[in-house]
Coordinates of C-alpha atoms in Angstrom, one line a residue:
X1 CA -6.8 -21.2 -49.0
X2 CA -7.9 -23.3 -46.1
X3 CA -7.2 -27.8 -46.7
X4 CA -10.9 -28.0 -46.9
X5 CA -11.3 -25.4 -49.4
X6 CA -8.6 -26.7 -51.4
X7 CA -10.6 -30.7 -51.4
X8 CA -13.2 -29.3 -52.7
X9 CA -11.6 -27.5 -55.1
X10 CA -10.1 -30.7 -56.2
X11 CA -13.5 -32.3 -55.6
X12 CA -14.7 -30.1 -58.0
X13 CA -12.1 -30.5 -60.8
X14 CA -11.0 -26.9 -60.1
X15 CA -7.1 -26.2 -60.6
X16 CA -5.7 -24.4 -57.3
X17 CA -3.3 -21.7 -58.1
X18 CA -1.3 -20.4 -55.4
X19 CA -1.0 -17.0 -54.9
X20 CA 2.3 -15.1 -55.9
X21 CA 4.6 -14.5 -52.8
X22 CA 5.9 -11.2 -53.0
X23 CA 8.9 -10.2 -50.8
X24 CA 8.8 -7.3 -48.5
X25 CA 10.9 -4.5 -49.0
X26 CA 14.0 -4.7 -46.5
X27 CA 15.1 -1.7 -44.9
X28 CA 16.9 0.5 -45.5
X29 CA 16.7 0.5 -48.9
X30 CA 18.8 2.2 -51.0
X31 CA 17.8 3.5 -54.7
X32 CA 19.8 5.6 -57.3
X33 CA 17.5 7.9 -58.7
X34 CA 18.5 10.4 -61.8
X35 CA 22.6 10.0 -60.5
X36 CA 21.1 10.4 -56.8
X37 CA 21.5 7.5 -54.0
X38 CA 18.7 8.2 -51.3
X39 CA 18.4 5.8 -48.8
X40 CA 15.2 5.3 -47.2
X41 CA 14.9 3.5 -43.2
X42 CA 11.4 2.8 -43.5
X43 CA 8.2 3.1 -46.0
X44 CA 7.5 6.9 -46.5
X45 CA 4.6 7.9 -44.4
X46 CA 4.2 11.8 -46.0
X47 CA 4.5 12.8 -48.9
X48 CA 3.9 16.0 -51.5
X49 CA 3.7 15.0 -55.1
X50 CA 5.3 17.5 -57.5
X51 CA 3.8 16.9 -60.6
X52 CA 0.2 15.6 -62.2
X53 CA 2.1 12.2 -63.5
X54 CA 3.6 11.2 -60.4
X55 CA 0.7 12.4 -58.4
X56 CA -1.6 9.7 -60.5
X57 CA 1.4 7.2 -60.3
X58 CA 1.2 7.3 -56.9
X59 CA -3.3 6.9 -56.5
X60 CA -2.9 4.2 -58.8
X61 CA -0.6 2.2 -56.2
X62 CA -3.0 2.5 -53.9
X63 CA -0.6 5.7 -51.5
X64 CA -3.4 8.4 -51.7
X65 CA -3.6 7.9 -47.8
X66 CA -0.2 8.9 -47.4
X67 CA -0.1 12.0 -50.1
X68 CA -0.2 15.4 -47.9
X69 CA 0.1 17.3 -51.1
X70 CA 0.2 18.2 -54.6
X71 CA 0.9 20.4 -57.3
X72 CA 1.5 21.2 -60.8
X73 CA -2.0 20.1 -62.6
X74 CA -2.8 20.2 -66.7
X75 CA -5.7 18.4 -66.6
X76 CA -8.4 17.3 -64.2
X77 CA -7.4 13.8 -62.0
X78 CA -8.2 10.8 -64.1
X79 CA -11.6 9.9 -63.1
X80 CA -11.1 6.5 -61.2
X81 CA -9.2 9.4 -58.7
X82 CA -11.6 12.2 -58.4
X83 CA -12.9 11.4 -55.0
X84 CA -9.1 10.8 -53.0
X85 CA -7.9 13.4 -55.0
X86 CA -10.2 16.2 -53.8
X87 CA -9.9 15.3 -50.4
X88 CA -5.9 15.5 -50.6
X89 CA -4.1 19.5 -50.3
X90 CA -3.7 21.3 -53.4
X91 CA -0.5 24.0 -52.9
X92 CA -0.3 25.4 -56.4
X93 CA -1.9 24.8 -59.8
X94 CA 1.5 25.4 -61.0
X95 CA 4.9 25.3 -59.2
X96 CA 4.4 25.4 -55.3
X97 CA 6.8 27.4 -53.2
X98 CA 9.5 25.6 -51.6
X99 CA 8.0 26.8 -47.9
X100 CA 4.7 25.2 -48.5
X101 CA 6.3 22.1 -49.8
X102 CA 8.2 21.6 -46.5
X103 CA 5.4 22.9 -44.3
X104 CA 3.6 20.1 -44.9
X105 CA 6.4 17.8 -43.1
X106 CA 6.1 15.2 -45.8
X107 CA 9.4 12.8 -45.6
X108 CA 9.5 12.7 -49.2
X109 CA 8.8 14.5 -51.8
X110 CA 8.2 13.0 -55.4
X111 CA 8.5 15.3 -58.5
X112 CA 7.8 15.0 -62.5
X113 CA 10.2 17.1 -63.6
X114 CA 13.9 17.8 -63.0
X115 CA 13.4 21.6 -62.8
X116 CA 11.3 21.5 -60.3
X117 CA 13.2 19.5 -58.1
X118 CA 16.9 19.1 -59.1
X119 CA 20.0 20.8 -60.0
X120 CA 18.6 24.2 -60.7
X121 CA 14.8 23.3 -59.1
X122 CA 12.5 25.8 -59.2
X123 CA 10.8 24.5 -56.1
X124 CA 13.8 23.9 -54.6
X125 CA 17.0 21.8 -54.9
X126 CA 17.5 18.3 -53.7
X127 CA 20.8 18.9 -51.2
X128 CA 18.1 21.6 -50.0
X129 CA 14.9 18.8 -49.1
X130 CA 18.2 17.2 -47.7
X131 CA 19.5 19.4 -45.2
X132 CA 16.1 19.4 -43.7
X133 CA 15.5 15.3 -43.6
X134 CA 13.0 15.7 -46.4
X135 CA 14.1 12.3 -49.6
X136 CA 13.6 13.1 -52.6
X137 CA 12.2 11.4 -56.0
X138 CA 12.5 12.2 -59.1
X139 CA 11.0 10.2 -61.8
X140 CA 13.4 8.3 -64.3
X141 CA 12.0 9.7 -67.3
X142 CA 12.9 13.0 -66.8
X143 CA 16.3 12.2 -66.6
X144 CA 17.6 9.1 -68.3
X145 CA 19.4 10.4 -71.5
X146 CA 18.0 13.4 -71.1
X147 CA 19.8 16.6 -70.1
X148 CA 17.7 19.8 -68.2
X149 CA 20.4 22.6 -67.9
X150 CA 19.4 24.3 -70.3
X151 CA 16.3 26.4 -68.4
X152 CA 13.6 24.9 -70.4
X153 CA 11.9 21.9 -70.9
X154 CA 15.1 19.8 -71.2
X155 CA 17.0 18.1 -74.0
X156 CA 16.3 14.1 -74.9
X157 CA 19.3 12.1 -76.5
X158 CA 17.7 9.1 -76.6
X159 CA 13.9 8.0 -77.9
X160 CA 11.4 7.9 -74.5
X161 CA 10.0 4.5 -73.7
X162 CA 7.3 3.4 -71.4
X163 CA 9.9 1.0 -69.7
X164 CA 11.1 4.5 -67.8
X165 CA 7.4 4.8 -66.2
X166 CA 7.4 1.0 -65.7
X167 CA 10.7 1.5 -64.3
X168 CA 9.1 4.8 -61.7
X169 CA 6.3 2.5 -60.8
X170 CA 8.8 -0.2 -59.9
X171 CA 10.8 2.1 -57.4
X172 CA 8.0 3.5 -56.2
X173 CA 6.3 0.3 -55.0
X174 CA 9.4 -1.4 -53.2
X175 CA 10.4 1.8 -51.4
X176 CA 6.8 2.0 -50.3
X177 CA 6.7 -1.8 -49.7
X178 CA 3.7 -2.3 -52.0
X179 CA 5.1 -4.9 -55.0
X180 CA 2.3 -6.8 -55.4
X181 CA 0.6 -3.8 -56.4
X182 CA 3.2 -2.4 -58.2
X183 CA 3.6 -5.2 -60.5
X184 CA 0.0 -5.9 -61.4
X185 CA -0.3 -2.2 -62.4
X186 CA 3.0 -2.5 -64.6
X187 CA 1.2 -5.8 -66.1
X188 CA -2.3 -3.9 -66.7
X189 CA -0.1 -0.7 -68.4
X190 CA 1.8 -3.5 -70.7
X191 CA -1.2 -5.3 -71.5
X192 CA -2.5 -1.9 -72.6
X193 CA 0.2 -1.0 -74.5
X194 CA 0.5 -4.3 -76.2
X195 CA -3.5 -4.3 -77.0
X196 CA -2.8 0.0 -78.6
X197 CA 0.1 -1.6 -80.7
X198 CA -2.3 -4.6 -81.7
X199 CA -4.8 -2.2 -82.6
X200 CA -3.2 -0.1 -84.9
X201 CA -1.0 -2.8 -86.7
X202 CA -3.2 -2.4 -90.1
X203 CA -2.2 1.3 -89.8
X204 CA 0.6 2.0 -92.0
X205 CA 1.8 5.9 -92.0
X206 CA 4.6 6.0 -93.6
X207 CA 6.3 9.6 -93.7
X208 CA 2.9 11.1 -93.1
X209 CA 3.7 13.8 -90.6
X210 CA 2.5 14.5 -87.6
X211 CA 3.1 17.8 -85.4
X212 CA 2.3 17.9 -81.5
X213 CA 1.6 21.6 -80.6
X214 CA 1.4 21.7 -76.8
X215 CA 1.2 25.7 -76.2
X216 CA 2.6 29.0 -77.1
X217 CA 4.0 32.0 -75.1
X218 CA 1.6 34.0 -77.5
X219 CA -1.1 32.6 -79.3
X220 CA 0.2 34.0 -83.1
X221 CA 3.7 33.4 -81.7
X222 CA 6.2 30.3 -82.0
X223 CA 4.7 27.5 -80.5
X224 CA 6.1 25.4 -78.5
X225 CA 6.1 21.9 -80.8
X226 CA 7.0 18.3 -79.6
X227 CA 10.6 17.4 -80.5
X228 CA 11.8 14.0 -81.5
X229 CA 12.5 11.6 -79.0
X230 CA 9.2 12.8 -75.9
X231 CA 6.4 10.7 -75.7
X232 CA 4.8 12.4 -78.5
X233 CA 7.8 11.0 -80.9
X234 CA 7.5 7.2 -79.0
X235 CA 3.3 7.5 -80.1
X236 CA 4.6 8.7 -83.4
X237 CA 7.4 5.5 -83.3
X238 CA 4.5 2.7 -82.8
X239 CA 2.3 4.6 -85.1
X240 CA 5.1 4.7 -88.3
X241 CA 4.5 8.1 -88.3
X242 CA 6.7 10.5 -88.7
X243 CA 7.7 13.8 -86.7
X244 CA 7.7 17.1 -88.3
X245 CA 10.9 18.5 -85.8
X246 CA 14.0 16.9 -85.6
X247 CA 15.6 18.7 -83.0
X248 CA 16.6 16.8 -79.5
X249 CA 14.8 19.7 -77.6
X250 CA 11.7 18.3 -75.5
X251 CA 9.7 21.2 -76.6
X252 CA 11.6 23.4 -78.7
X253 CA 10.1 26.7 -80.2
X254 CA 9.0 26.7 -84.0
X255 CA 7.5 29.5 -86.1
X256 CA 4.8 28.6 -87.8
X257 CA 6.4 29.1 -91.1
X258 CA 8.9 26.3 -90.3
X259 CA 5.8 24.0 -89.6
X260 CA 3.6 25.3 -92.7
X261 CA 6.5 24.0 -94.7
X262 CA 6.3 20.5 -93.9
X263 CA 2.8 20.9 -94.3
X264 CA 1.5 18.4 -91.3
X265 CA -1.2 16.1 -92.4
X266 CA -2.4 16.2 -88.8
X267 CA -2.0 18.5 -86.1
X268 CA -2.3 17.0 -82.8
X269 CA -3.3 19.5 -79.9
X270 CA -2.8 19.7 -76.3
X271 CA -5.9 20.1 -74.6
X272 CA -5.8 21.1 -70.5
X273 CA -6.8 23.1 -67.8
X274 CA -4.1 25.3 -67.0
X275 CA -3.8 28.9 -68.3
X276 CA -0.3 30.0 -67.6
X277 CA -0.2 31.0 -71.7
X278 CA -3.4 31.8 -74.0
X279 CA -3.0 29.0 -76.0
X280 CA -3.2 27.0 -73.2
X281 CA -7.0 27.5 -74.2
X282 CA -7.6 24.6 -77.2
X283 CA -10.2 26.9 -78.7
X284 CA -7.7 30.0 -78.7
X285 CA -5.3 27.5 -80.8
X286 CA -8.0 26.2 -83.2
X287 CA -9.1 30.0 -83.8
X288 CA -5.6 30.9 -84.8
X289 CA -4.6 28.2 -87.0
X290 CA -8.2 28.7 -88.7
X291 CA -7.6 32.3 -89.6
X292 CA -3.9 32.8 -89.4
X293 CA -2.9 33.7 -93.3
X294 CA -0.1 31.2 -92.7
X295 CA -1.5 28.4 -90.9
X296 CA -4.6 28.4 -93.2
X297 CA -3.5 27.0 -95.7
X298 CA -1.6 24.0 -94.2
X299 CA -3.5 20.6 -95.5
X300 CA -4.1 19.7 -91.9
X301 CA -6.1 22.9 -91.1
X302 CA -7.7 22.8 -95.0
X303 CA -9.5 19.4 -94.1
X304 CA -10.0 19.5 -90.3
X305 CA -7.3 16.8 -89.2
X306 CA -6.7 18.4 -85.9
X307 CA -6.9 15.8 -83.0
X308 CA -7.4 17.2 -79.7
X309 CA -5.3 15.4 -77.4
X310 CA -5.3 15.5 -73.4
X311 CA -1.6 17.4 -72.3
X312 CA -0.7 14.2 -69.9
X313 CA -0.7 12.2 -72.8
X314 CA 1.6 13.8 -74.4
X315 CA 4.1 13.9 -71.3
X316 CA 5.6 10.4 -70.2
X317 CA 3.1 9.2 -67.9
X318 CA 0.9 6.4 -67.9
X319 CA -2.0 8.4 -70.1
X320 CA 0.8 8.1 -73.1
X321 CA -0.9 4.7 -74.1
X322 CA -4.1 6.3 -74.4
X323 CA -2.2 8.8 -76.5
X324 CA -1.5 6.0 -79.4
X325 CA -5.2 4.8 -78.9
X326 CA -6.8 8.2 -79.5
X327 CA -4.4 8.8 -82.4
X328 CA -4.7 5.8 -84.1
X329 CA -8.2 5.9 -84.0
X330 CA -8.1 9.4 -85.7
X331 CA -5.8 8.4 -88.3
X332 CA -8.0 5.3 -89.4
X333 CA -11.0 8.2 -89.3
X334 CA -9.2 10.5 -91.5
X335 CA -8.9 8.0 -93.7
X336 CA -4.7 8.2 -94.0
X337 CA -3.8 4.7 -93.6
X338 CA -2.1 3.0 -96.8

């Protein structure tokens, strides 16, 4: 603000407010990321985004302009990101091969999930991006406390927390010298999930439980239900609800007789895009647990408190707050608050 401006801000009784210095990143900078230390000389300019999480991570900083690709999609972009995001490469639905990850000569590439790019990557491993110049990224909450060697979706020994996609977003911004955006994005997400707690603090659900049914290999099959400490179990946590599976698995499989003895009161379901399984289809679930002999007769099913819940929601990514917003406004509609 020029002097003048700031007389007759005084003039006019008006408080002037500096605005925030943020420091610039200094290069090189050197991060540990999931047991990894990658050092980068210089802001990324390319770079192919493995995963629909960190691909909106990274729009919402503001680095569409330097994302040369993408892949693995459940839903469609968040709205607010339709228009970069259909201008910007898509190489696979699902996983992309490791040759069109690297022919698109990003200088980074920035992944979800640990087994897609890690240890065992099925895109590719990290010592191999290496070898070829290509950092890597993985985000934090796909590897704090949490173990993926066992070829599935991973095993969590400790609760998920939104401080691990604050944490991402925090990286993210200095290694791509953009703090000042990264911080009033971490603000708006906290103020968000401050305003979903606030809204559902009249909402007690004490040991009402909850299952989280993402997909099944085969629609009458075991399904593939949220274990205890995802971001399924953290909506559950500020909710007071309480999880049906107990196991550590991320996404373990359950028969359905398992889950019709605890007899949910709601059954939350994932709802996307992708079609890798049939009950990737939200109407192919709904059909089964409304004529399966078994899943009939669950209370849940009985009196139609099935929630239909976007699959990025139910992964740690910054659409888990409007996870607890969507099911706390379901409870308090079902009429199970005490």
């Amino acid at each position: 603000m020029t002097s003048l401006l700031k007389l007759l801000a005084v003039a006019c009784g008006l408080a002037f407010v500096a605005a925030p210095a943020f420091a610039a990143t200094q290069y090189p900078l050197t991060v540990t990321n999931c047991g990894l230390k990658v050092t980068f000389g210089k802001a990324p300019a390319k770079i192919v985004s493995i995963g629909q999480s960190m691909t909106e991570v990274l729009y919402a900083l503001g680095l569409s302009n330097k994302v040369v690709g993408t892949a693995v999609w459940f839903s469609p972009v968040l709205p607010q990101f339709a228009d970069v995001n259909s201008k910007i490469r898509r190489l696979a639905d699902n996983e992309p091969s490791f040759e069109s990850v690297v022919g698109q000569e990003p200088d980074l590439v920035a992944a979800e999930f640990e087994w897609h790019v890690g240890p065992q990557g099925s895109v590719g491993k990290r010592e191999q991006f290496s070898a070829l110049g290509i950092n890597t990224y993985v985000s934090p909450a796909d590897c704090v406390a949490k173990v993926n060697d066992n070829g599935g979706d991973g095993v969590r020994k400790e609760l998920f927390s939104m401080d691990l996609i604050y944490q991402e977003i925090a990286e993210l911004s200095e290694i791509f010298d953009v703090k000042d955006r990264g911080d009033a994005l971490i603000a708006d997400m906290k103020r968000r999930e401050a305003d979903a707690v606030a809204s559902v603090a009249s909402v007690k659900m004490k040991n009402v439980p909850i299952v989280f049914w993402f997909s099944s290999k085969e629609v009458n099959g075991d399904a593939f239900i949220a274990g205890k400490n995802g971001a399924p179990a953290y909506i559950l946590k500020t909710l007071g609800a309480t999880n049906v599976v107990t196991t550590e698995e991320e996404w373990p499989l359950v028969g359905w007789e398992t889950i019709s003895a605890a007899n949910p009161a709601v059954i939350v379901m994932a709802d996307m895009d992708r079609r890798r399984y049939a009950a990737d289809n939200p109407k192919m679930k709904r059909d089964f647990l409304d004529h399966d002999p078994v899943t009939s007769q669950m209370a849940a099913v009985k009196d139609k408190r099935i929630v239909l819940m976007d699959a990025e929601a139910m992964s740690p990514s910054i659409r888990t707050v409007d996870g607890i917003e969507q099911l706390a406004s379901a409870i308090k509609s079902f009429g199970l608050t005490q």
